Amino acid sequence: MSKSARVRAKPRRLVWLGASLGCGLSAIAFVVWVVSRWFLSAPVDPLELHSKTSPTLPVSTSLISGDPSDDSPTGRLRAEALATAQELVRELPQNPHAICLLGTVHHRNSNEREAIRLWEQCLAIDSNFADAHHALGLWALQKGDFDLAAKHLLQAFRIDPNWEEVPVPLAQALCNQGQAKQAIEVLEVYARSHLDAAEAWIQLGRAHQQAEQFADAQRCFEHVLERTPDSDDAIYGIALALRAQGKTKEAQVRFEQFWQRSQQHDQAVRSQRAARRDDDRLLSLAVQAHLTAARVLQLHGRAQDACRHWERVVALDPAERESREMLVTLHSSGQNWKRAAAVQKQLCQLTPNDPAAWIRHGRLSLQNRDFAEAQDALQRAIELAPDRAEGYALLAQVEMLPGRDSSRAVELARRAVEADPSAANHYILGTAHWHAGNIDDSRVSLQRAVALEPDNAEFRDSYSQVLRSSRP
Amino acid sequence: MTRTGLLGIVAVLVLVVGAGLAIALRRTAPKQDSELPRPSSDLLTPGGASPPPGQIWFDDVSATTRIDFVHHDGSTGKKYLVEPVSAGLALFDYDGDGLIDIYFLSGAPLFPAPADSAITNRLYHNEGNWQFRDVTEEAGVGDPGFGLGVAAADYDNDGDMDLLVANFGSDVLYRNNGDGTFTDVSEEAGLKGEFRVGAGVAWFDRDGDGDLDLLLATYTQFRLDQHLPRMIDGFPCYAGPLDYKPAPSILLDNRGDGTYADVSAEAGIASAAGNGMGVISADYDQDGDADLFVLNDEMPNFLFENDGKGNFQEVGLLRGFAFSALGKPLGNMGVDCADYDNDGWLDLFVTTYSNEMPTLFRNRRGMFEDATLPAGAGTTTLPHVKWGTAFADFDHDGRRDLFIAQGHLDEEVHRWRPATTYRVQNQLLRNLPSGRFTDISAECGPGLRVTESSRGTGLDDLDNDGDVDIVVLNIATAPTILKNNTRSNQRWTEIQLVGTASNRDGAGARVSVAAGGTTQWAEVHLGRGYQSHHGTRLHFGLKQAEIIDRIEVHCLLPRLARDAVLLIDVHDLGPVVGELRFFDGCIRRQDHEVPRVHLMRCSSVDADHARARLAHHRIGDDPIAVGHVVNVNLFELDDVGRAHQVRIDRHGALVVEVGFGDCRPMDLRLQDKTLHGSWLDSVRRRDRKRPAFKVGNC
């Protein structure tokens, strides 16, 4: 994988990376430092945090559109994004990611010339830097220079054919030039290996439609509809393709289906507009700046600095997941269970129907000895996924605590064994029986655990203890 | 500092001063006459550049036309919704002198209420020779309302064109008194009083009763006290139409007595509420009635299909007009309608908001498909907000090109969207033989280099030299007047229909011109583009064709027959019963020259009615004086049709009045000009015999 691809890597990869780092000594040291600096601090206003986090670089006001003395929320967000990018460039002056980010911030602040200069500087450092090709391609696409857009986006596609943000704009640039067949070639390469990439399949359908290959277009739209039955784009595309093939009645059914949905869509858009914040775009720019800075610094082994940016993203964007997942991993590896559990709870609220998130929260709460929180989280996980063993097993351990219901612990542990008859679950069942005073049942369960994992010392010790206790 | 450094600075200074002096001298020293090329006077453009032969070329003549209109957008800094969407304009001949006049709409102060009557719409009389005179006061059309849309039509069929102005406020109907003045008849016509956000206006005959009805688009439900301040990235900006409730369009039925009745609900127009902007009426499915197209800003477009009796059903989605190929609502603005691919079916071009492609709706036998990308129609306009638009054959190559007016709403847009700016150049797209359009704006001369934030656009032949000129209303500043200085030896014809049985403007009539192996179709629209009016006189480029083979006029005459066709075969030398007249290239109105008649002939045969009796008349080659009636009973078609009169009007145009059955006659006005050769000679060389003048199913 190329370096640029690594920085853009999906959250799961970053989580894995974070976990690996967390195993190292450097991560422990980092967590201690972060705890000392941030963890005990009270929640702060997102816009005030900036003065603590990135005060180092003065904002280059000449490069920012608008009033330099603008102290409005938008003015501060604009300044924060620019300061973050400039700081990153100062720290890593030859890093194309840092320079590319600065270019992006300039572009969003309408300093187009500087943005292009910086993106081209990235390419001078590394001609295979896909992000710069991508940025230049999108810029050209917006300007209506489809030839230049196609050139840069094609280059980005060649460098990183799996980057999901490239094939669709590339195909758009080609289609806008009337080169639908070339767009089809590009998209087919990508779509075949990315069956769930709905946007690419939709664009492929549109390119087929433009090339008057209506049956192929229909197949592409149907492919999307199979995976996402509420895709308006797919329904409309099918209707157009059917009509073009002379299947008027079938087309009419689809058009009516689409019409019903578009009426709802209109209402939704009106509601969204009413709720829209004026600083949404600059907020998103500041978040992007901190995310990129965090990723780049993380890759350079500067986890402490990265953490500062992850935290800032959390403060700025209540819905951003990557930064929270990274922080949970980092805090866990530093055994800061309280902070890890607090961030994990935010993730649970963001994805309330994800049982894995609740289980993780339950586990972290257990580590934090917040048993009530753990019980609630695990109960929620069980409700969401009654067939998963993990929730039962963890909740059984909660019920085994002194003063709690040990018979319920047995019941929960039994459900865990039913769902997953692993050695660990047999062990938990045996332990639950032990706490409930069912020594014989405990022995049987522990015996199975040992039989399944004879090398596990903990299982063997417990089994021996039960055997000793069961002797007359 | 070292000595070398000082020497270097001195050397640089010397070079800079020297170069500056050289440039200054070069600029100030006049060229000797002998050095200057002497272009012929009719080719010399104001910019001093001479257009290359065959190149579409426009010069900006705004500064020399004596048009002193300055548009006012009413802006106060509050960014009210209606400020950036003003306004349209109308190109029409209000006094019947044969020269197209210009009516500009203006916004007005919004808050406090308009008190300054100095800011009004303005009417400029075309004095000829690219000179205009402000006649607003004497004509009485200086409406001080906040103007948005306008269209002209002879709604009372009295022979002159009236005006309907759609305002942010109440609409105004000006009746033309026929003496160069107008009377505000809004109240007596039943229009006065309703406060609304006006938009596009279209006159059309919904039920074929010969009276022009009215479609009035409504932008949205907005009042100043409902204003929503909006910001982007900390900069104040305009709210969008989706911030307010949509509103249905209004259909007003002409009762025939000078008054209008609101029939929106019973006719089916009120069933669909939208954010209406541009509108146009066109018979897209060729079923002989007028259908209606309403563009909606950020909502699906409406296509109201006429059932032939004046009732409408919204079929935009099923006919493929509601959305572009993306299936998403776009910020639809202006619309024009023409047969761009010469397949006999009327296509539509729709302008859209920034970061959205315009949409070319290709008509495939009554079903529309988005042909924007295959045709490359306006793809280079993507970053900009597009407004007025019009099809026209600027170089007479037989293919209609496209003009697109552009400019953003917000002066500060470059601060949050660097891809565009408030003021941008307009674009001209050439229609290529391959069926694709290409942006040739950069090669079209100084006229296309004007950078403003444009809105309404009108195209017509302002100097009657046979090519199509352009008028652009620019928001909050002076308009742009572009003279077509294309050097072309290609031919053209202009046709103006004058109805007598049907509506006098010929609204809805379809005309085809067959020449040089190509048949072109056009339809008479009253109200089009971005809330504007232009192009009542139909223009056809004929390439190098020396002969027009045939002209067909399909009239909206439901009272008589759905497929009433007036077909004129020009070249046929068979049973000549009349003659159409063509002029050579000497039409120069400013010289008051009477054009010499080479040949005028009409022939008539009714293919379906064997009883048609053909009379023969030959005028000969003698010049005919203006106003001279050639022969009242030039030919007869018994109960099929009757030629009432063939005459030359005072502008040198031929007028043929043809009656259908028992109905009143309808005028067909033809005017043509060739730059080279003689029509007479070319016609005489032809020796084909086939039926020519046909009136079917009457």
Short mmCIF file of C-alpha atoms in Angstrom, two decimals, chain A residues 65-67 72 74 78 107-112 141-144 146 175-178 206 210 212 214 233 236 240 243 248 252 255-256 258-259 262-263 265-266 269-270 273-274 276-279 281-282, chain B residues 230-235 239-246 275 298-300 314 317-320 322-328 355 357 364 367-369 373-374 379-380 382-383 414-419 436:
data_model
loop_
_atom_site.label_atom_id
_atom_site.label_comp_id
_atom_site.label_asym_id
_atom_site.label_seq_id
_atom_site.Cartn_x
_atom_site.Cartn_y
_atom_site.Cartn_z
CA SER A 65 -10.49 35.69 2.93
CA GLY A 66 -12.53 38.00 5.04
CA ASP A 67 -11.78 40.30 7.86
CA SER A 72 -16.77 35.25 14.86
CA THR A 74 -16.60 31.09 11.46
CA ARG A 78 -11.15 29.37 9.43
CA HIS A 107 -8.57 26.39 -1.62
CA ARG A 108 -11.48 26.44 0.77
CA ASN A 109 -10.50 29.95 1.77
CA SER A 110 -10.63 30.92 -1.89
CA ASN A 111 -6.90 31.37 -2.18
CA GLU A 112 -6.97 29.33 -5.34
CA LEU A 141 -13.68 19.46 -12.45
CA GLN A 142 -15.29 22.27 -10.49
CA LYS A 143 -13.86 24.81 -12.90
CA GLY A 144 -15.28 22.91 -15.85
CA PHE A 146 -12.68 18.36 -17.79
CA CYS A 175 -18.57 11.69 -19.35
CA ASN A 176 -18.64 15.48 -19.34
CA GLN A 177 -16.27 15.37 -22.29
CA GLY A 178 -18.56 12.96 -24.08
CA ARG A 206 -25.17 6.59 -16.11
CA GLN A 210 -24.95 8.00 -22.05
CA GLU A 212 -26.89 4.23 -25.20
CA PHE A 214 -29.45 0.74 -21.92
CA ASP A 233 -30.62 7.09 -7.95
CA TYR A 236 -34.61 6.60 -11.39
CA LEU A 240 -34.80 5.79 -17.60
CA ARG A 243 -38.04 3.70 -21.01
CA THR A 248 -42.89 1.94 -21.04
CA GLN A 252 -43.85 4.03 -15.44
CA PHE A 255 -41.12 6.51 -12.21
CA GLU A 256 -44.08 6.48 -9.86
CA PHE A 258 -39.36 7.40 -7.66
CA TRP A 259 -41.90 10.23 -7.56
CA SER A 262 -38.79 12.39 -4.30
CA GLN A 263 -41.74 14.07 -2.60
CA HIS A 265 -36.97 13.89 -0.27
CA ASP A 266 -38.18 17.42 -0.92
CA VAL A 269 -34.29 18.81 2.14
CA ARG A 270 -36.45 21.67 3.37
CA ARG A 273 -32.06 23.58 5.24
CA ALA A 274 -33.96 24.93 8.19
CA ARG A 276 -28.41 24.03 8.64
CA ARG A 277 -25.70 25.90 10.45
CA ASP A 278 -23.86 28.65 8.65
CA ASP A 279 -20.50 27.45 9.84
CA ARG A 281 -18.56 24.02 5.93
CA LEU A 282 -15.80 25.66 7.94
CA ARG B 230 -28.47 33.30 5.66
CA MET B 231 -24.73 32.96 5.96
CA ILE B 232 -22.12 30.77 4.30
CA ASP B 233 -18.73 30.54 5.95
CA GLY B 234 -19.53 33.67 7.86
CA PHE B 235 -20.52 35.72 4.82
CA ALA B 239 -31.68 32.35 1.07
CA GLY B 240 -32.84 29.81 -1.48
CA PRO B 241 -36.33 29.01 -2.72
CA LEU B 242 -36.50 25.92 -0.54
CA ASP B 243 -36.39 28.17 2.49
CA TYR B 244 -39.93 29.22 1.63
CA LYS B 245 -43.12 27.47 0.64
CA PRO B 246 -43.64 26.66 -3.05
CA ASN B 275 -40.60 27.41 -7.46
CA GLU B 298 -34.42 23.35 -6.89
CA MET B 299 -37.55 21.35 -7.63
CA PRO B 300 -38.61 19.06 -10.48
CA GLU B 314 -48.64 17.52 -15.20
CA LEU B 317 -41.66 12.98 -14.90
CA LEU B 318 -43.20 10.57 -17.37
CA ARG B 319 -42.08 12.62 -20.36
CA GLY B 320 -38.56 12.98 -18.99
CA ALA B 322 -38.86 16.85 -14.60
CA PHE B 323 -35.23 15.95 -14.00
CA SER B 324 -31.96 15.75 -15.81
CA ALA B 325 -30.31 12.35 -16.19
CA LEU B 326 -29.19 12.60 -12.58
CA GLY B 327 -32.73 12.37 -11.27
CA LYS B 328 -32.15 15.23 -8.86
CA ASN B 355 -22.03 23.55 -10.03
CA MET B 357 -24.88 21.16 -15.69
CA ARG B 364 -37.66 12.03 -29.23
CA MET B 367 -40.37 11.94 -24.92
CA PHE B 368 -37.42 13.90 -23.61
CA GLU B 369 -33.97 12.56 -22.96
CA LEU B 373 -23.36 15.29 -22.20
CA PRO B 374 -23.64 13.51 -25.56
CA THR B 379 -20.72 21.64 -20.06
CA THR B 380 -18.18 24.44 -19.73
CA LEU B 382 -20.68 24.14 -14.97
CA PRO B 383 -19.10 26.46 -12.36
CA HIS B 414 -15.59 33.99 -4.64
CA ARG B 415 -14.93 33.97 -0.91
CA TRP B 416 -16.61 30.62 -0.39
CA ARG B 417 -16.77 29.12 -3.88
CA PRO B 418 -13.57 29.88 -5.73
CA ALA B 419 -14.68 28.14 -8.91
CA ARG B 436 -22.32 18.51 -30.64
#
